[in-house]
Short mmCIF file of C-alpha atoms in Angstrom, two decimals:
data_model
loop_
_atom_site.label_atom_id
_atom_site.label_comp_id
_atom_site.label_asym_id
_atom_site.label_seq_id
_atom_site.Cartn_x
_atom_site.Cartn_y
_atom_site.Cartn_z
CA UNK I 28 72.79 92.29 143.77
CA UNK I 29 69.25 91.67 144.25
CA UNK I 30 67.15 89.73 141.42
CA UNK I 31 65.23 92.92 140.76
CA UNK I 32 68.15 95.03 139.96
CA UNK I 33 68.77 95.17 136.18
CA UNK I 34 71.89 96.21 134.78
CA UNK I 35 73.37 96.90 131.32
CA UNK I 36 76.48 94.69 130.59
CA UNK I 37 78.55 94.32 127.43
CA UNK I 38 80.79 91.60 125.94
CA UNK I 39 82.58 90.69 122.90
CA UNK I 40 81.84 87.43 121.43
CA UNK I 41 84.42 85.53 123.11
CA UNK I 42 84.14 87.11 126.56
CA UNK I 43 80.26 86.50 126.94
CA UNK I 44 79.76 84.19 130.11
CA UNK I 45 78.54 80.68 129.21
CA UNK I 46 75.60 81.06 131.87
CA UNK I 47 74.11 84.15 129.53
CA UNK I 48 75.35 82.83 126.38
CA UNK I 49 73.25 79.57 126.84
CA UNK I 50 70.20 81.41 127.91
CA UNK I 51 70.23 83.36 124.78
CA UNK I 52 70.92 80.25 122.58
CA UNK I 53 67.86 78.56 124.32
CA UNK I 54 65.48 81.43 123.51
CA UNK I 55 66.93 81.76 120.07
CA UNK I 56 66.23 77.96 119.10
CA UNK I 57 62.71 78.52 120.26
CA UNK I 58 61.98 81.89 118.61
CA UNK I 59 63.99 81.00 115.27
CA UNK I 60 64.09 77.32 115.18
CA UNK I 61 65.06 77.59 111.30
CA UNK I 62 68.76 78.70 112.50
CA UNK I 63 69.23 75.39 114.23
CA UNK I 64 68.13 72.71 111.91
CA UNK I 65 70.12 69.95 109.78
CA UNK I 66 73.89 70.70 110.23
CA UNK I 67 73.24 73.48 112.62
CA UNK I 68 70.81 71.28 114.88
CA UNK I 69 73.84 71.22 117.75
CA UNK I 70 74.98 74.84 117.00
CA UNK I 71 76.42 76.35 120.13
CA UNK I 72 77.27 79.93 118.93
CA UNK I 73 74.79 82.80 118.66
CA UNK I 74 75.91 84.27 115.48
CA UNK I 75 78.67 83.32 113.22
CA UNK I 76 81.94 84.55 114.80
CA UNK I 77 83.01 85.78 111.41
CA UNK I 78 80.76 88.81 112.26
CA UNK I 79 82.63 90.00 115.34
CA UNK I 80 79.45 90.17 117.41
CA UNK I 81 79.41 92.49 120.26
CA UNK I 82 76.70 91.45 122.93
CA UNK I 83 74.54 93.99 124.89
CA UNK I 84 72.37 92.81 127.74
CA UNK I 85 70.13 93.69 130.30
CA UNK I 86 70.31 91.12 133.18
CA UNK I 87 69.10 90.68 136.72
CA UNK I 88 71.69 88.77 138.64
CA UNK I 89 72.35 85.83 136.50
CA UNK I 90 69.22 85.97 134.30
CA UNK I 91 69.04 87.32 131.05
CA UNK I 92 66.26 90.03 130.69
CA UNK I 93 66.94 91.39 127.10
CA UNK I 94 69.82 90.77 124.63
CA UNK I 95 70.97 92.34 121.36
CA UNK I 96 74.27 91.96 119.46
CA UNK I 97 75.73 94.40 116.94
CA UNK I 98 77.54 92.43 113.96
CA UNK I 99 79.97 93.77 111.50
CA UNK I 100 80.06 93.03 107.91
CA UNK I 101 80.95 94.86 104.55
CA UNK I 102 78.37 95.56 102.02
CA UNK I 103 79.01 96.26 98.33
CA UNK I 104 75.98 97.64 96.47
CA UNK I 105 76.76 98.86 93.20
CA UNK I 106 80.43 98.09 93.67
CA UNK I 107 81.16 100.51 96.45
CA UNK I 108 82.16 98.68 99.57
CA UNK I 109 80.89 99.85 102.88
CA UNK I 110 81.76 99.02 106.60
CA UNK I 111 78.11 98.25 107.83
CA UNK I 112 77.21 97.57 111.63
CA UNK I 113 73.98 95.91 112.30
CA UNK I 114 71.84 94.92 115.51
CA UNK I 115 70.45 91.57 115.47
CA UNK I 116 69.33 88.98 117.73
CA UNK I 117 67.21 91.41 119.80
CA UNK I 118 64.91 89.41 122.16
CA UNK I 119 63.44 90.25 125.59
CA UNK I 120 62.15 87.14 127.71
CA UNK I 121 58.55 87.30 128.03
CA UNK I 122 58.19 88.30 131.75
CA UNK I 123 60.10 91.41 131.01
CA UNK I 124 58.32 92.43 127.82
CA UNK I 125 56.42 95.79 127.52
CA UNK I 126 58.88 97.41 130.08
CA UNK I 127 61.29 98.94 127.31
CA UNK I 128 64.13 96.78 127.51
CA UNK I 129 65.01 96.00 123.77
CA UNK I 130 64.02 99.43 123.01
CA UNK I 131 66.88 100.84 125.40
CA UNK I 132 69.11 98.26 123.83
CA UNK I 133 68.42 99.53 120.36
CA UNK I 134 68.93 102.80 121.31
CA UNK I 135 72.21 102.12 122.95
CA UNK I 136 73.20 99.91 119.79
CA UNK I 137 72.49 102.96 117.49
CA UNK I 138 74.76 105.15 119.49
CA UNK I 139 77.38 102.61 119.65
CA UNK I 140 77.17 102.23 115.90
CA UNK I 141 77.15 105.93 115.37
CA UNK I 142 80.36 106.47 117.43
CA UNK I 143 82.14 103.57 115.66
CA UNK I 144 84.10 103.33 112.40
CA UNK I 145 81.05 102.10 110.38
CA UNK I 146 80.22 103.68 107.22
CA UNK I 147 76.57 102.96 107.80
CA UNK I 148 74.13 101.19 110.18
CA UNK I 149 71.72 98.71 108.94
CA UNK I 150 68.65 97.10 110.31
CA UNK I 151 66.90 94.41 108.43
CA UNK I 152 63.57 93.56 109.87
CA UNK I 153 60.02 92.43 109.25
CA UNK I 154 57.62 95.05 108.11
CA UNK I 155 55.75 94.80 111.36
CA UNK I 156 58.72 95.74 113.22
CA UNK I 157 59.97 98.69 111.44
CA UNK I 158 58.13 101.20 113.57
CA UNK I 159 59.79 99.79 116.75
CA UNK I 160 63.09 100.00 115.18
CA UNK I 161 62.45 103.51 113.57
CA UNK I 162 61.19 104.87 116.83
CA UNK I 163 64.15 103.28 118.98
CA UNK I 164 67.26 104.01 116.73
CA UNK I 165 66.10 107.23 114.83
CA UNK I 166 67.11 105.97 111.60
CA UNK I 167 65.51 106.38 108.47
CA UNK I 168 63.62 103.69 106.50
CA UNK I 169 64.71 103.22 102.99
CA UNK I 170 61.22 101.93 101.44
CA UNK I 171 62.39 101.25 97.94
CA UNK I 172 65.38 98.99 99.33
CA UNK I 173 65.31 95.15 98.18
CA UNK I 174 67.24 92.70 100.51
CA UNK I 175 68.50 89.58 99.26
CA UNK I 176 70.06 86.88 101.69
CA UNK I 177 72.12 83.71 100.86
CA UNK I 178 75.88 82.73 100.82
CA UNK I 179 76.15 83.13 96.99
CA UNK I 180 74.99 86.11 95.47
CA UNK I 181 73.76 84.47 92.34
CA UNK I 182 71.54 82.16 94.45
CA UNK I 183 70.38 84.49 96.99
CA UNK I 184 66.87 85.07 97.72
CA UNK I 185 64.65 88.09 98.17
CA UNK I 186 63.45 88.52 101.61
CA UNK I 187 60.14 90.47 102.70
CA UNK I 188 62.26 92.34 105.05
CA UNK I 189 62.40 96.21 105.13
CA UNK I 190 65.62 98.19 105.54
CA UNK I 191 66.29 101.22 107.94
CA UNK I 192 69.83 103.01 107.60
CA UNK I 193 71.74 105.54 109.21
CA UNK I 194 74.38 106.88 106.47
CA UNK I 195 77.42 107.92 108.96
CA UNK I 196 80.17 108.83 106.53
CA UNK I 197 80.37 111.37 103.43
CA UNK I 198 80.82 108.10 101.23
CA UNK I 199 77.57 106.51 102.30
CA UNK I 200 75.56 109.71 102.53
CA UNK I 201 76.91 110.54 98.70
CA UNK I 202 75.64 107.16 97.47
CA UNK I 203 72.39 106.82 99.65
CA UNK I 204 70.31 106.39 96.32
CA UNK I 205 72.42 103.24 95.79
CA UNK I 206 70.60 101.28 98.30
CA UNK I 207 67.27 101.68 96.45
CA UNK I 208 68.57 100.88 92.96
CA UNK I 209 69.97 97.33 93.20
CA UNK I 210 69.28 94.75 95.83
CA UNK I 211 71.33 94.59 98.93
CA UNK I 212 72.92 91.27 99.24
CA UNK I 213 73.81 89.99 102.67
CA UNK I 214 75.27 86.69 103.61
CA UNK I 215 73.45 84.57 105.81
CA UNK I 216 74.38 85.00 109.33
CA UNK I 217 74.59 81.41 110.16
#
């Protein structure tokens, strides 16, 4: 394959080839250095394997062009548990930016989530990224939602992130308003 041919590949976490894994890890270390400090300084995983990440990448030969992974987690706002899938670790290497690769991955991940066993799809992002995700996922912003992150619900901290969601099952559709009434607690991915 020529280095200019870009192709989509997918891997479950344990099957991600080391050459691709370490390119993604290197970029994450630069873009999100807070995830690689203290006891995590020598971290050799992209996302905690507990979240069963599924990697989607565009590659050119052995070069990563763009990466996204979908993680699985249960969320329990207001005492009702939902199986949630969320795209995360979305990145495109600088030489390939503004060519649509990340948008295509978000669209692919959205379809994958919608066809899965998830009750809902969630995207937590910085406010300035909301338009990008809404445009590429087709999911709805939940402007009243508040997201708190931490290992322990009682010590979780409010984040400035915004929430986009896709309510996929009757259960999640019936309780949509729940996501704006109480903070949505997410365990840290690290």
